[in-house]
Coordinates of C-alpha atoms in Angstrom, one line a residue:
X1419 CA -94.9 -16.9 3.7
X1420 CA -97.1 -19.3 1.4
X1421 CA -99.2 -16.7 -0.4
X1422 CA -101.9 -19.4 -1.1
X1423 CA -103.5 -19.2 1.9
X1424 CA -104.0 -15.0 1.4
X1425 CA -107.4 -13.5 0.7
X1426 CA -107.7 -12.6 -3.1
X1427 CA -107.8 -9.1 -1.6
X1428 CA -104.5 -9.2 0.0
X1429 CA -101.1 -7.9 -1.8
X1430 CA -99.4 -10.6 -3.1
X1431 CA -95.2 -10.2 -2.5
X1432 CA -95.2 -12.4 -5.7
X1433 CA -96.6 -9.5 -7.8
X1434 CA -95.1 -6.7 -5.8
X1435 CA -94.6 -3.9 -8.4
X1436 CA -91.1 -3.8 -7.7
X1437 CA -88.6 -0.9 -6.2
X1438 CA -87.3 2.5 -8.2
X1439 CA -83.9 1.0 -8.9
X1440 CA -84.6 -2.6 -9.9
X1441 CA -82.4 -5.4 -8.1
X1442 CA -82.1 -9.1 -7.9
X1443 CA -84.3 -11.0 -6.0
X1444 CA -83.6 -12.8 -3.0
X1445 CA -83.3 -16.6 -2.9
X1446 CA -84.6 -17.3 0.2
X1447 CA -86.9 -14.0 1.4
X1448 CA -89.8 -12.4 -0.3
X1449 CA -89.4 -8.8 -1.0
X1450 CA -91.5 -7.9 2.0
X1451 CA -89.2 -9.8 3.7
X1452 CA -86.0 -8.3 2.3
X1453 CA -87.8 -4.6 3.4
X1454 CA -88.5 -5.5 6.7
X1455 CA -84.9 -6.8 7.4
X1456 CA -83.7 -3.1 5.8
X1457 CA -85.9 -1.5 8.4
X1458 CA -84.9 -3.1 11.3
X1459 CA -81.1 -2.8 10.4
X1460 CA -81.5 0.7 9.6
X1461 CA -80.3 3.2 12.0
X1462 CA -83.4 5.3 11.9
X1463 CA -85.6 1.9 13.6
X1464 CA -82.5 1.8 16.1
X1465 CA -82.6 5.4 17.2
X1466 CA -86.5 4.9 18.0
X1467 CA -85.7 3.0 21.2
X1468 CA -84.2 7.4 22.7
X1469 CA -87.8 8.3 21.3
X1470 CA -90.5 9.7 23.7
X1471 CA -93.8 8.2 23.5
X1472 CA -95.4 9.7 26.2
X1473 CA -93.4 9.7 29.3
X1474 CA -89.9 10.2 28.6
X1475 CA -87.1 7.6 30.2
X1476 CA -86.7 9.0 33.7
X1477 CA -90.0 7.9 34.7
X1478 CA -88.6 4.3 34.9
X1479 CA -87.8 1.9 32.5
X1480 CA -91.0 0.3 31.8
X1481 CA -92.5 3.1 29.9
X1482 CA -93.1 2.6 26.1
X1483 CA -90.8 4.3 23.2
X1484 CA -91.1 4.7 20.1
X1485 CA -89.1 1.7 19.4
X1486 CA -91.9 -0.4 22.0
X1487 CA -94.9 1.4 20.3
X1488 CA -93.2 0.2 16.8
X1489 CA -93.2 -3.5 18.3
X1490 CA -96.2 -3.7 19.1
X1491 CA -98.5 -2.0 16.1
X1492 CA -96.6 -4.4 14.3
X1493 CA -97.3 -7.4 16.7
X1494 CA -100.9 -6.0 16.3
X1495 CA -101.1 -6.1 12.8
X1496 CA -99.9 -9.0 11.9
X1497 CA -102.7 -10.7 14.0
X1498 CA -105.2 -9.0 12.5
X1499 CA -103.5 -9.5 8.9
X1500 CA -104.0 -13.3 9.8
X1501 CA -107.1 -13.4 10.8
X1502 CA -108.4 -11.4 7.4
X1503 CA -105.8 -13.1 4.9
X1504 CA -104.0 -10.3 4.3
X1505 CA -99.7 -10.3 3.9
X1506 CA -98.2 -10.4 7.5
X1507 CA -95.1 -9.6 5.8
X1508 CA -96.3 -5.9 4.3
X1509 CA -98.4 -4.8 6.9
X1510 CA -95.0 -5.9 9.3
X1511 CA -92.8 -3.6 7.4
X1512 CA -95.3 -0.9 7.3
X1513 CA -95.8 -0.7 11.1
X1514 CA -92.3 -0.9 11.6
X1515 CA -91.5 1.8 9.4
X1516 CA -94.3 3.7 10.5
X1517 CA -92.6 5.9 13.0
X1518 CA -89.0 6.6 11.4
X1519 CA -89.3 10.4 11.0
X1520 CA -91.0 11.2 14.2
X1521 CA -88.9 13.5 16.1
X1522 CA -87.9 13.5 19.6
X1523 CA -90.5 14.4 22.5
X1524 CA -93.3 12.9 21.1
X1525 CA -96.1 15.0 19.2
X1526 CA -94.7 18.1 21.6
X1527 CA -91.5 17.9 19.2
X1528 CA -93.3 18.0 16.1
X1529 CA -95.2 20.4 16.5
X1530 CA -92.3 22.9 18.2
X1531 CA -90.5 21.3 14.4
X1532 CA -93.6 22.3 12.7
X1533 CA -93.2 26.0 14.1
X1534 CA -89.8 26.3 13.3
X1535 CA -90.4 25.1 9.8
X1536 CA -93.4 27.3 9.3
X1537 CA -90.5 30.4 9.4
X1538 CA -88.5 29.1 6.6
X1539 CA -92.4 28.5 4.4
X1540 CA -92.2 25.1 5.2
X1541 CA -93.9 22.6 7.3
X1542 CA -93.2 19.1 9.2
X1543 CA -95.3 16.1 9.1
X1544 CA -93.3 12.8 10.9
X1545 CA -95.3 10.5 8.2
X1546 CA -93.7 12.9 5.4
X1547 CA -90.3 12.7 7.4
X1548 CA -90.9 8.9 7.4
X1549 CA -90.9 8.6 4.1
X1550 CA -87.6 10.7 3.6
X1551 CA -86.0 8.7 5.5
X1552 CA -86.5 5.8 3.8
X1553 CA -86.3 6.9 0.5
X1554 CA -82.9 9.6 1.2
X1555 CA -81.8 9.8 4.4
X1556 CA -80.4 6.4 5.1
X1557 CA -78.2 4.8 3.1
X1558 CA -77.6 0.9 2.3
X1559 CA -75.6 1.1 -1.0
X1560 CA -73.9 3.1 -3.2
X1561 CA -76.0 2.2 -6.3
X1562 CA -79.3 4.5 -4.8
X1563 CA -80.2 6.4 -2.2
X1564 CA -82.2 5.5 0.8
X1565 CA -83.5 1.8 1.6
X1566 CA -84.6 1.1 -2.0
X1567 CA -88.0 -0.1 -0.4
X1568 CA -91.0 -2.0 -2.6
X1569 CA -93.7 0.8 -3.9
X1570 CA -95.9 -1.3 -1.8
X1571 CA -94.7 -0.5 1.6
X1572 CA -93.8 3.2 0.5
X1573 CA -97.7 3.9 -0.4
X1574 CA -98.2 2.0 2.8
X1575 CA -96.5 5.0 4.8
X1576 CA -98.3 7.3 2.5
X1577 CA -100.5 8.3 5.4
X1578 CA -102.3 11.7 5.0
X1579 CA -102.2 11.2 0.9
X1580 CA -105.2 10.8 -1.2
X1581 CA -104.1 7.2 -2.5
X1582 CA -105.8 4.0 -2.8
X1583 CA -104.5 2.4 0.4
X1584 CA -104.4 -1.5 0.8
X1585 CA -106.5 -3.4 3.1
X1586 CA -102.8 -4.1 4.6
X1587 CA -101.9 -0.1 4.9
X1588 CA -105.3 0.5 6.6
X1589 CA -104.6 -2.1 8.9
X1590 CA -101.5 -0.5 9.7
X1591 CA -103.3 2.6 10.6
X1592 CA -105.9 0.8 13.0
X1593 CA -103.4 -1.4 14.7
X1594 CA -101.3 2.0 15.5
X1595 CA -104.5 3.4 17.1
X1596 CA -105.4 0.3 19.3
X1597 CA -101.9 0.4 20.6
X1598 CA -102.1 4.0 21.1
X1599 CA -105.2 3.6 23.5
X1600 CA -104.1 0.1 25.0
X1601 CA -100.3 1.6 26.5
X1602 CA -101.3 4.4 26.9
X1603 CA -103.8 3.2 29.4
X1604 CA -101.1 0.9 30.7
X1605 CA -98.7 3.5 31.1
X1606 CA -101.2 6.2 32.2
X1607 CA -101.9 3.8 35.2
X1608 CA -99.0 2.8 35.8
X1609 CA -97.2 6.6 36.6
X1610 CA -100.5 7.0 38.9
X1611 CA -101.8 10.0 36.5
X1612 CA -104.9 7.9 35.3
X1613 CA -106.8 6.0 38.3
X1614 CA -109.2 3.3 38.0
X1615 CA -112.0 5.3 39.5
X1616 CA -111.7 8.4 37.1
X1617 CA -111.5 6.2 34.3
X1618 CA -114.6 4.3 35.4
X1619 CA -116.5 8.0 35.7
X1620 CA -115.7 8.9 32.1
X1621 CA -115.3 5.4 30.2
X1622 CA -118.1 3.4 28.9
X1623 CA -115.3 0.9 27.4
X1624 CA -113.1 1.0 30.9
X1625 CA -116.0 -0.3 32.4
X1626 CA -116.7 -3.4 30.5
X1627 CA -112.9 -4.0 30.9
X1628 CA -112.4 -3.2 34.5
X1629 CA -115.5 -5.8 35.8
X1630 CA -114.7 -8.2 38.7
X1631 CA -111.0 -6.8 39.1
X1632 CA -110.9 -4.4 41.4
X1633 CA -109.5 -7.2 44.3
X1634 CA -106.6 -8.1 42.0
X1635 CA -102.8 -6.9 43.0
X1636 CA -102.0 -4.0 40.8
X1637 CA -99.7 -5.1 38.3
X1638 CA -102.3 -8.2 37.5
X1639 CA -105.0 -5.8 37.2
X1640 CA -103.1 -3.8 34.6
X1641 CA -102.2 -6.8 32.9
X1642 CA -106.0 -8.2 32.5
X1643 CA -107.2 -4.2 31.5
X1644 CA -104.7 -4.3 28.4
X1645 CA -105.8 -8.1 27.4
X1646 CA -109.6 -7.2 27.6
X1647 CA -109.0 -4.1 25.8
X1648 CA -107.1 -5.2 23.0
X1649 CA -109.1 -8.3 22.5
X1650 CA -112.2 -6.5 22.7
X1651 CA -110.7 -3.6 19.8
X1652 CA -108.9 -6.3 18.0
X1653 CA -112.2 -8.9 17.5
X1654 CA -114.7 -6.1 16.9
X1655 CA -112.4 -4.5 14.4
X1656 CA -112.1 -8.2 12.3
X1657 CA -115.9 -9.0 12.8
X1658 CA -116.8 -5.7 11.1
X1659 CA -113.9 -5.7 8.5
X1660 CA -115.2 -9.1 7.0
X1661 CA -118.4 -8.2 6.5
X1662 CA -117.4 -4.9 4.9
X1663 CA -115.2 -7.4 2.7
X1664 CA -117.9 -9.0 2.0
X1665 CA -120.6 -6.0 1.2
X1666 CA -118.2 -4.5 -1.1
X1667 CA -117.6 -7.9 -2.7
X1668 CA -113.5 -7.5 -3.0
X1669 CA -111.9 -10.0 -5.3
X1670 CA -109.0 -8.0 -5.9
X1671 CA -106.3 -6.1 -3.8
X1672 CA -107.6 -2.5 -5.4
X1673 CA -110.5 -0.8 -3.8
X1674 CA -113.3 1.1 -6.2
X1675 CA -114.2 3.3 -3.4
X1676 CA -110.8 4.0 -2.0
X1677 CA -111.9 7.3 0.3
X1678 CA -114.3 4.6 2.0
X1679 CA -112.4 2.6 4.5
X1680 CA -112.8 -1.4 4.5
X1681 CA -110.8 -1.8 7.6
X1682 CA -112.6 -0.2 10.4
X1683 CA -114.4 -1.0 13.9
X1684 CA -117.9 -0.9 14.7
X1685 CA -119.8 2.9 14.8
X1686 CA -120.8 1.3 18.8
X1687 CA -117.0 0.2 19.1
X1688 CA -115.5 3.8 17.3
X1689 CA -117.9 5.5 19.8
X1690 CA -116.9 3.9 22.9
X1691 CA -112.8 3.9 21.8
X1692 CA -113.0 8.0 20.8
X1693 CA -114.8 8.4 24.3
X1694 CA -111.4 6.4 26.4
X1695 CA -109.2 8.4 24.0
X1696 CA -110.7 11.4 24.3
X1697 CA -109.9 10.6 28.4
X1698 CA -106.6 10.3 27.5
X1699 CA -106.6 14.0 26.2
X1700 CA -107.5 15.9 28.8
X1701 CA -106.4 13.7 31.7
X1702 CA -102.9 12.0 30.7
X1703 CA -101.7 14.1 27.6
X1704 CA -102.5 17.9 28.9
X1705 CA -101.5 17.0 32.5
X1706 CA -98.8 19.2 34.1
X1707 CA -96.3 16.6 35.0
X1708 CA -96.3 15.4 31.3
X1709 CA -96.8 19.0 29.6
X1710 CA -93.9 19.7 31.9
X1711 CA -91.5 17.8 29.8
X1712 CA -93.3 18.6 26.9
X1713 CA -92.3 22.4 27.2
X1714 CA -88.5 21.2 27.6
X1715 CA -88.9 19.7 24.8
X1716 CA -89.8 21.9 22.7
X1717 CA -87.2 24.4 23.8
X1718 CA -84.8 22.0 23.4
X1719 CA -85.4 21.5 20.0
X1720 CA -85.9 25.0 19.1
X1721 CA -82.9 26.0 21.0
X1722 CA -80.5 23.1 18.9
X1723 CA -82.2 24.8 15.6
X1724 CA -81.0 28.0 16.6
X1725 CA -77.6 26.7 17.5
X1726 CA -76.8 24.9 14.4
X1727 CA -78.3 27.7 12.1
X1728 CA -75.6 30.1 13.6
X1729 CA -73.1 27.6 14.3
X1730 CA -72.6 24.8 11.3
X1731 CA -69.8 23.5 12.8
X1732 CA -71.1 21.8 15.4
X1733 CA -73.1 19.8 12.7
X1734 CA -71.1 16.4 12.0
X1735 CA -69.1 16.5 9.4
X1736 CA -71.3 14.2 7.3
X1737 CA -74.5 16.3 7.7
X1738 CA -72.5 19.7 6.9
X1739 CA -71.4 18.3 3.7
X1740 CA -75.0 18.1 2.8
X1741 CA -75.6 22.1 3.1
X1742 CA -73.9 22.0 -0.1
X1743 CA -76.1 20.2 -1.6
X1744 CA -79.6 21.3 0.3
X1745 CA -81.4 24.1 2.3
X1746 CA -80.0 24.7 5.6
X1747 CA -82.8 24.8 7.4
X1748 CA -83.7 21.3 6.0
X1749 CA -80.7 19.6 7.0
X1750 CA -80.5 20.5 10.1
X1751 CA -84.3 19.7 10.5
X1752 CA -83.5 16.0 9.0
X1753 CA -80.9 16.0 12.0
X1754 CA -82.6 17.5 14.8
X1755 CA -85.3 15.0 13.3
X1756 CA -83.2 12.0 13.4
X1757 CA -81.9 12.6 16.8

């Protein structure tokens, strides 16, 4: 992309601090570039399209995956990157990236990973996983392990670490959150678990969204919720980011205050978002049908770590050979992770 129309805030590929093992640049893609096309040709980002979001695929095939939720916090993103002159390109990779490690059945799998870990003295974290993948776990050449990614897209997945995040990592973060609560609404309506009259009851935001369209056909009205939520999300979130810009005075990509975030909706917006979300919690995430699959999930996955602790061999061969080299418990976590 031409970098001389970014913000003097924004992360500039041009001066990208480079990768651990040093290679040749590219003729024709930026290094941003060159790490999104790793991503996506990975077989980590391919996998993602078998992840559970929230409904797993035998609800019907329009439910989001963690290859769809991907998509679209990148999608999101970049718009917003655009609008505050920050690098498309980064804040792409990030997003795409974002979700690598999670394992399968949602949140319900990590934590049942989490618990499994916890025996051995260990923990799971799918931003932590993330990262491992990208940096071991997959493999493009034989000259260094993993993707061999820029340090700026690697801080960028840095999630839960005390770092001085970009503007473009902390837009990463928010995008993921408003597509979070925008398909989630969309697929909470659309399996008939979340109605239109409880969400009016306990929504401020659904409420301003949901005016003047309770005579349209059902799949319309869906369709005009998600576009009024995510533009109403997506323009107070820019209005209040600029003048944040602007009250910190940024002239450079590096933050003095880095524990304050620049990229942020409105305390009124934040307010009204928690309360939907919050909706989401009690009525769509704890509800039987979905808690359901989220106890066979976590019996699977405790069951295969039980299996392939007492049984290595039915680990591929290329994962056994790793127990000579690592922990048992976590290789067959990066598996059971991976799957």
């Amino acid at each position: 992309m031409d970098e001389s129309s970014l913000a003097p805030y924004a992360i500039k590929a041009s001066k990208t601090r480079g990768r651990k093992y040093p290679e040749p640049e590219d003729p024709l893609r930026n290094p941003f570039q060159r790490d999104r096309d790793r991503i996506v040709h990975s077989k980590a980002f391919r996998r993602l399209s078998g992840k559970t979001q929230v409904f797993i695929p035998s609800y019907g095939d329009h439910y989001r995956s963690r290859l769809t939720h991907s998509l679209e916090v990148s999608m999101t993103a970049r718009d917003i990157a655009r609008a505050l002159g920050l690098h498309e390109d980064l804040c792409e990779c990030i997003a795409l990236a974002h979700d690598l490690g999670h394992t399968p059945f949602g949140h319900a799998g990590e934590e049942a990973m989490s618990d499994v870990m916890a025996k051995f003295g260990d923990h799971f974290e799918h931003n932590e996983q993330s990262l491992r993948v990208v940096e071991v776990l997959e493999q493009k050449s034989p000259d260094f392990p993993g993707l061999n990614l820029t340090f700026e897209v690697l801080e960028g997945l840095k999630k839960h670490q005390n770092i001085d995040h970009s503007l473009e990592a902390q837009t990463v973060d928010m995008a993921d959150f408003i597509a979070y609560v925008h398909h989630d609404l969309d697929d909470g309506l659309r399996s008939g678990i979340l109605t239109r009259e409880l969400l009016i009851s306990r929504s401020q935001l659904f409420q301003e969204i949901s005016e003047d369209l309770e005579n349209c056909p059902e799949e319309i009205q869906r369709r005009m919720l998600i576009t009024r939520l995510m533009n109403l999300l997506i323009d107070d979130l820019i209005d209040t980011t600029r003048q944040r810009i602007a009250a910190a005075d940024l002239k450079t990509p590096f933050l003095s205050q880095p524990s304050i975030p620049i990229v942020a909706f409105s305390e009124k917006m934040q307010g009204k978002a928690d309360e939907l979300y919050e909706c989401f919690g009690q009525e769509l995430y704890l509800h039987e049908k979905v808690m359901e699959h989220s106890v066979k999930g976590k019996n699977a996955i405790r069951f295969l770590f039980e299996c392939f602790s007492l049984h290595e061999d039915l680990l591929p061969r290329s994962v056994r050979e790793r127990l000579e080299r690592q922990p048992r418990h976590i290789v067959i976590k990066d598996y059971i992770a991976g799957m």
